[in-house]
Amino acid sequence: MAIAIPTVDHLDDEPVSVEAYTSPKFFAAEMANVFRKSWLFVSVASEVSKPGDFIVKNFPALNASILVVRGKDNVLRAFHNVCAHRAARVVAETRGNAARFTCPYHGWGYDLAGQLKTVPAAEGFPSLDRSRCGLTPVKTGAAAGLVFIHLMEKPEQDLATFLAGIDARINEHAFNGWTNAWTFGAELPVNWKCILDNFQETYHVFHTHRITIGDRSNGPGNPMGHPLSFDFFGPHRFMDIWGNLQHAPTFIERAVGPYGSIISNGAVETRAGRATSAPKRERDPAWSMDVFGLFPHVVIDITPGILSVHETVPVAVDRTIWTTTLYYPPAQTAAQRVAQEYASAYNRDIVAEDVSLMQTLQSGMMSGATKSLRFSKIEALCRHLHHNVEQRVRESMGHGG
């Protein structure tokens, strides 16, 4: 029996204007009314789990560099990565562990709580009030094993409200402590939504990934790899992916499959791992992975043994910093480590196929050959993202409704 495309009655099927992907004015409104007014993903919480652990997240289109650090008191804090002296960037590294932070320009030093502690030649600042010259704080919080920041001094929603509903769905998976990580990324000549669109629909899999994925995500009864279901939580999105249980494993898949997932929980992979990392909620026997679209700029895939985070950071209307990071539980044996290495190389090849095609989208939209994009029912998550962005942008530009 063929699987049916899940029905999403509240989403229309009208064409979407390419203006949302090509207009500098639209992009500026997105930065002001979507990114500055939303909680933004920073990292998986396990990356800042110990005192002194820090991450720097740069948002070029927002002129923001944010330092997130776990204090000696185990409290997670975030600050603008800007020195109180002459506004230099204090921390150049993207991540690490430190006891304090020293500005490379003139040596002003700050502790993990952002307080100014060191001022070289302090006699030159006779009226300096150090208590008022710490790093400027930024709202931060952690939920569902993930860390977020908010650039507004008084966010319109707290983090719990922002993630309401989808946080529980993410918490069905146990990935706390997954610290083995591999990252791929590049600055791509496309709008940020082009990248998210790619990672939150399965319509392209049959053609784009015919060689790498083959029949893992399509097969008898589901030749186009339709998702099993869609779900929506305010501005956030979800789908669970079908996997072909009749997939015939290759030689290497037979060798590494018993020790960890390759891309999904297909028939070849061990079921032993499901006991510790499978979701708590019962799934369809053909379930392969869960896909979460976290508004505005992240798509997360979770399957037993692999957490994939696809992140977009806008630079300009036609330029985006993309990263995909794969997280695994710490390998307990050499065989598990080999399985993770193979899974990383396999996933690298898959996203390389995505990137090679995504890079053509922006020039195609800018060419004037088409004024509209057309999303199918299978691409419901793409349309949902567009609707939520469009609503916020149009309201800010005086075209609400």
Short mmCIF file of C-alpha atoms in Angstrom, two decimals, residues 184-357:
data_model
loop_
_atom_site.label_atom_id
_atom_site.label_comp_id
_atom_site.label_asym_id
_atom_site.label_seq_id
_atom_site.Cartn_x
_atom_site.Cartn_y
_atom_site.Cartn_z
CA PHE A 184 30.92 20.88 7.70
CA GLY A 185 30.18 24.35 6.42
CA ALA A 186 30.80 27.22 4.02
CA GLU A 187 29.64 30.70 3.14
CA LEU A 188 27.17 30.11 0.32
CA PRO A 189 25.89 32.60 -2.30
CA VAL A 190 22.24 32.06 -1.39
CA ASN A 191 19.53 33.49 0.83
CA TRP A 192 19.36 31.88 4.27
CA LYS A 193 15.90 30.40 3.62
CA CYS A 194 17.16 28.47 0.59
CA ILE A 195 19.36 26.40 2.89
CA LEU A 196 16.65 25.76 5.45
CA ASP A 197 14.20 24.84 2.69
CA ASN A 198 16.60 22.16 1.47
CA PHE A 199 17.02 20.51 4.86
CA GLN A 200 13.32 20.43 5.74
CA GLU A 201 11.83 18.65 2.76
CA THR A 202 12.23 15.16 1.30
CA TYR A 203 10.93 15.94 -2.19
CA HIS A 204 14.49 16.37 -3.51
CA VAL A 205 15.93 13.17 -2.05
CA PHE A 206 14.98 10.80 -4.88
CA HIS A 207 16.81 12.87 -7.51
CA THR A 208 19.51 14.78 -5.62
CA HIS A 209 20.67 11.87 -3.46
CA ARG A 210 19.98 8.95 -5.79
CA ILE A 211 23.60 7.75 -5.53
CA THR A 212 24.42 8.42 -1.87
CA ILE A 213 21.15 7.54 -0.19
CA GLY A 214 19.80 5.25 -2.87
CA ASP A 215 16.78 3.34 -1.63
CA ARG A 216 17.27 4.13 2.06
CA SER A 217 14.62 6.89 1.97
CA ASN A 218 12.39 5.61 -0.80
CA GLY A 219 11.16 2.23 -1.89
CA PRO A 220 8.06 0.13 -2.63
CA GLY A 221 4.96 1.91 -1.40
CA ASN A 222 6.81 5.21 -1.01
CA PRO A 223 8.86 5.84 -4.16
CA MET A 224 9.26 9.59 -3.44
CA GLY A 225 10.01 9.21 0.28
CA HIS A 226 6.99 11.09 1.61
CA PRO A 227 7.20 11.94 5.33
CA LEU A 228 5.06 9.97 7.75
CA SER A 229 3.54 13.08 9.33
CA PHE A 230 3.84 16.84 9.84
CA ASP A 231 3.24 18.82 13.00
CA PHE A 232 3.48 22.51 13.88
CA PHE A 233 4.19 24.37 17.12
CA GLY A 234 3.66 28.10 16.65
CA PRO A 235 6.50 29.21 14.34
CA HIS A 236 8.28 25.84 14.64
CA ARG A 237 7.87 22.77 12.44
CA PHE A 238 8.23 18.99 12.64
CA MET A 239 8.11 15.92 10.42
CA ASP A 240 9.07 12.31 10.89
CA ILE A 241 10.83 10.59 8.01
CA TRP A 242 10.07 7.24 6.47
CA GLY A 243 12.89 4.71 5.99
CA ASN A 244 12.97 1.69 3.70
CA LEU A 245 13.16 -1.41 5.88
CA GLN A 246 13.82 -3.47 2.73
CA HIS A 247 17.02 -1.57 1.93
CA ALA A 248 19.77 -4.00 0.89
CA PRO A 249 22.95 -3.00 2.77
CA THR A 250 26.24 -2.52 0.99
CA PHE A 251 29.38 -4.34 2.14
CA ILE A 252 30.57 -1.41 4.28
CA GLU A 253 27.08 -0.92 5.73
CA ARG A 254 27.05 -4.56 6.83
CA ALA A 255 30.45 -4.04 8.43
CA VAL A 256 29.76 -0.84 10.42
CA GLY A 257 25.97 -0.97 10.74
CA PRO A 258 25.91 -3.22 13.82
CA TYR A 259 27.93 -0.61 15.75
CA GLY A 260 25.95 2.57 15.07
CA SER A 261 23.57 4.46 12.81
CA ILE A 262 24.77 5.52 9.37
CA ILE A 263 22.13 8.11 8.52
CA SER A 264 18.94 6.63 9.94
CA ASN A 265 17.69 3.62 11.82
CA GLY A 266 17.33 1.60 8.61
CA ALA A 267 17.11 -2.16 8.61
CA VAL A 268 20.88 -2.64 8.56
CA GLU A 269 21.68 -0.64 11.72
CA THR A 270 21.85 -2.23 15.11
CA ARG A 271 18.75 -2.16 17.25
CA ALA A 272 20.92 -2.34 20.37
CA GLY A 273 21.53 1.40 20.15
CA ARG A 274 17.80 2.06 20.18
CA ALA A 275 17.62 0.98 23.80
CA THR A 276 19.65 4.02 24.88
CA SER A 277 18.94 6.64 22.20
CA ALA A 278 15.58 5.81 20.64
CA PRO A 279 12.73 8.28 21.22
CA LYS A 280 10.43 7.66 24.13
CA ARG A 281 7.27 7.87 22.02
CA GLU A 282 6.29 4.85 19.95
CA ARG A 283 7.09 5.25 16.26
CA ASP A 284 5.94 3.69 13.01
CA PRO A 285 8.04 0.58 12.25
CA ALA A 286 9.38 2.39 9.17
CA TRP A 287 10.31 5.54 11.12
CA SER A 288 13.76 6.78 10.18
CA MET A 289 14.34 10.17 11.83
CA ASP A 290 12.67 13.23 13.33
CA VAL A 291 13.19 16.63 11.69
CA PHE A 292 12.66 19.83 13.69
CA GLY A 293 12.53 23.30 12.14
CA LEU A 294 13.36 25.76 14.92
CA PHE A 295 12.34 29.29 14.02
CA PRO A 296 13.97 31.16 12.58
CA HIS A 297 17.27 29.69 11.40
CA VAL A 298 17.92 26.05 12.36
CA VAL A 299 16.85 22.57 11.25
CA ILE A 300 17.68 19.62 13.52
CA ASP A 301 17.57 15.93 12.57
CA ILE A 302 17.57 13.23 15.24
CA THR A 303 17.88 9.51 14.69
CA PRO A 304 19.16 6.90 17.15
CA GLY A 305 22.85 7.63 17.60
CA ILE A 306 23.10 10.81 15.46
CA LEU A 307 22.06 14.41 16.10
CA SER A 308 22.44 16.68 13.05
CA VAL A 309 22.20 20.47 13.41
CA HIS A 310 21.84 22.48 10.19
CA GLU A 311 22.37 26.15 10.99
CA THR A 312 22.12 29.29 8.86
CA VAL A 313 23.58 32.68 9.78
CA PRO A 314 22.57 35.40 7.29
CA VAL A 315 25.30 37.70 5.96
CA ALA A 316 23.36 39.49 3.21
CA VAL A 317 20.26 38.86 1.15
CA ASP A 318 22.32 36.60 -1.12
CA ARG A 319 24.99 35.26 1.27
CA THR A 320 24.70 32.88 4.22
CA ILE A 321 27.08 31.08 6.55
CA TRP A 322 25.93 27.46 6.65
CA THR A 323 27.13 24.80 9.07
CA THR A 324 26.06 21.21 9.62
CA THR A 325 27.30 19.63 12.84
CA LEU A 326 26.89 15.95 13.64
CA TYR A 327 26.89 14.89 17.29
CA TYR A 328 27.34 11.35 18.58
CA PRO A 329 27.46 9.73 22.01
CA PRO A 330 31.03 9.06 23.18
CA ALA A 331 32.24 5.88 21.47
CA GLN A 332 32.76 3.01 23.91
CA THR A 333 34.68 0.80 21.49
CA ALA A 334 36.91 1.19 18.44
CA ALA A 335 34.14 -0.32 16.31
CA GLN A 336 31.69 2.35 17.43
CA ARG A 337 34.24 5.04 16.61
CA VAL A 338 34.75 3.59 13.12
CA ALA A 339 30.97 3.57 12.62
CA GLN A 340 30.81 7.25 13.60
CA GLU A 341 33.67 8.15 11.28
CA TYR A 342 31.96 6.36 8.42
CA ALA A 343 28.61 8.02 9.21
CA SER A 344 30.30 11.43 9.18
CA ALA A 345 31.96 10.83 5.80
CA TYR A 346 28.69 9.47 4.43
CA ASN A 347 26.72 12.50 5.63
CA ARG A 348 29.44 14.83 4.32
CA ASP A 349 28.91 13.41 0.84
CA ILE A 350 25.15 13.85 1.14
CA VAL A 351 25.31 17.53 2.13
CA ALA A 352 27.91 18.12 -0.60
CA GLU A 353 25.26 17.08 -3.11
CA ASP A 354 22.84 19.54 -1.49
CA VAL A 355 25.35 22.39 -1.57
CA SER A 356 26.28 21.85 -5.21
CA LEU A 357 22.64 22.37 -6.23
#
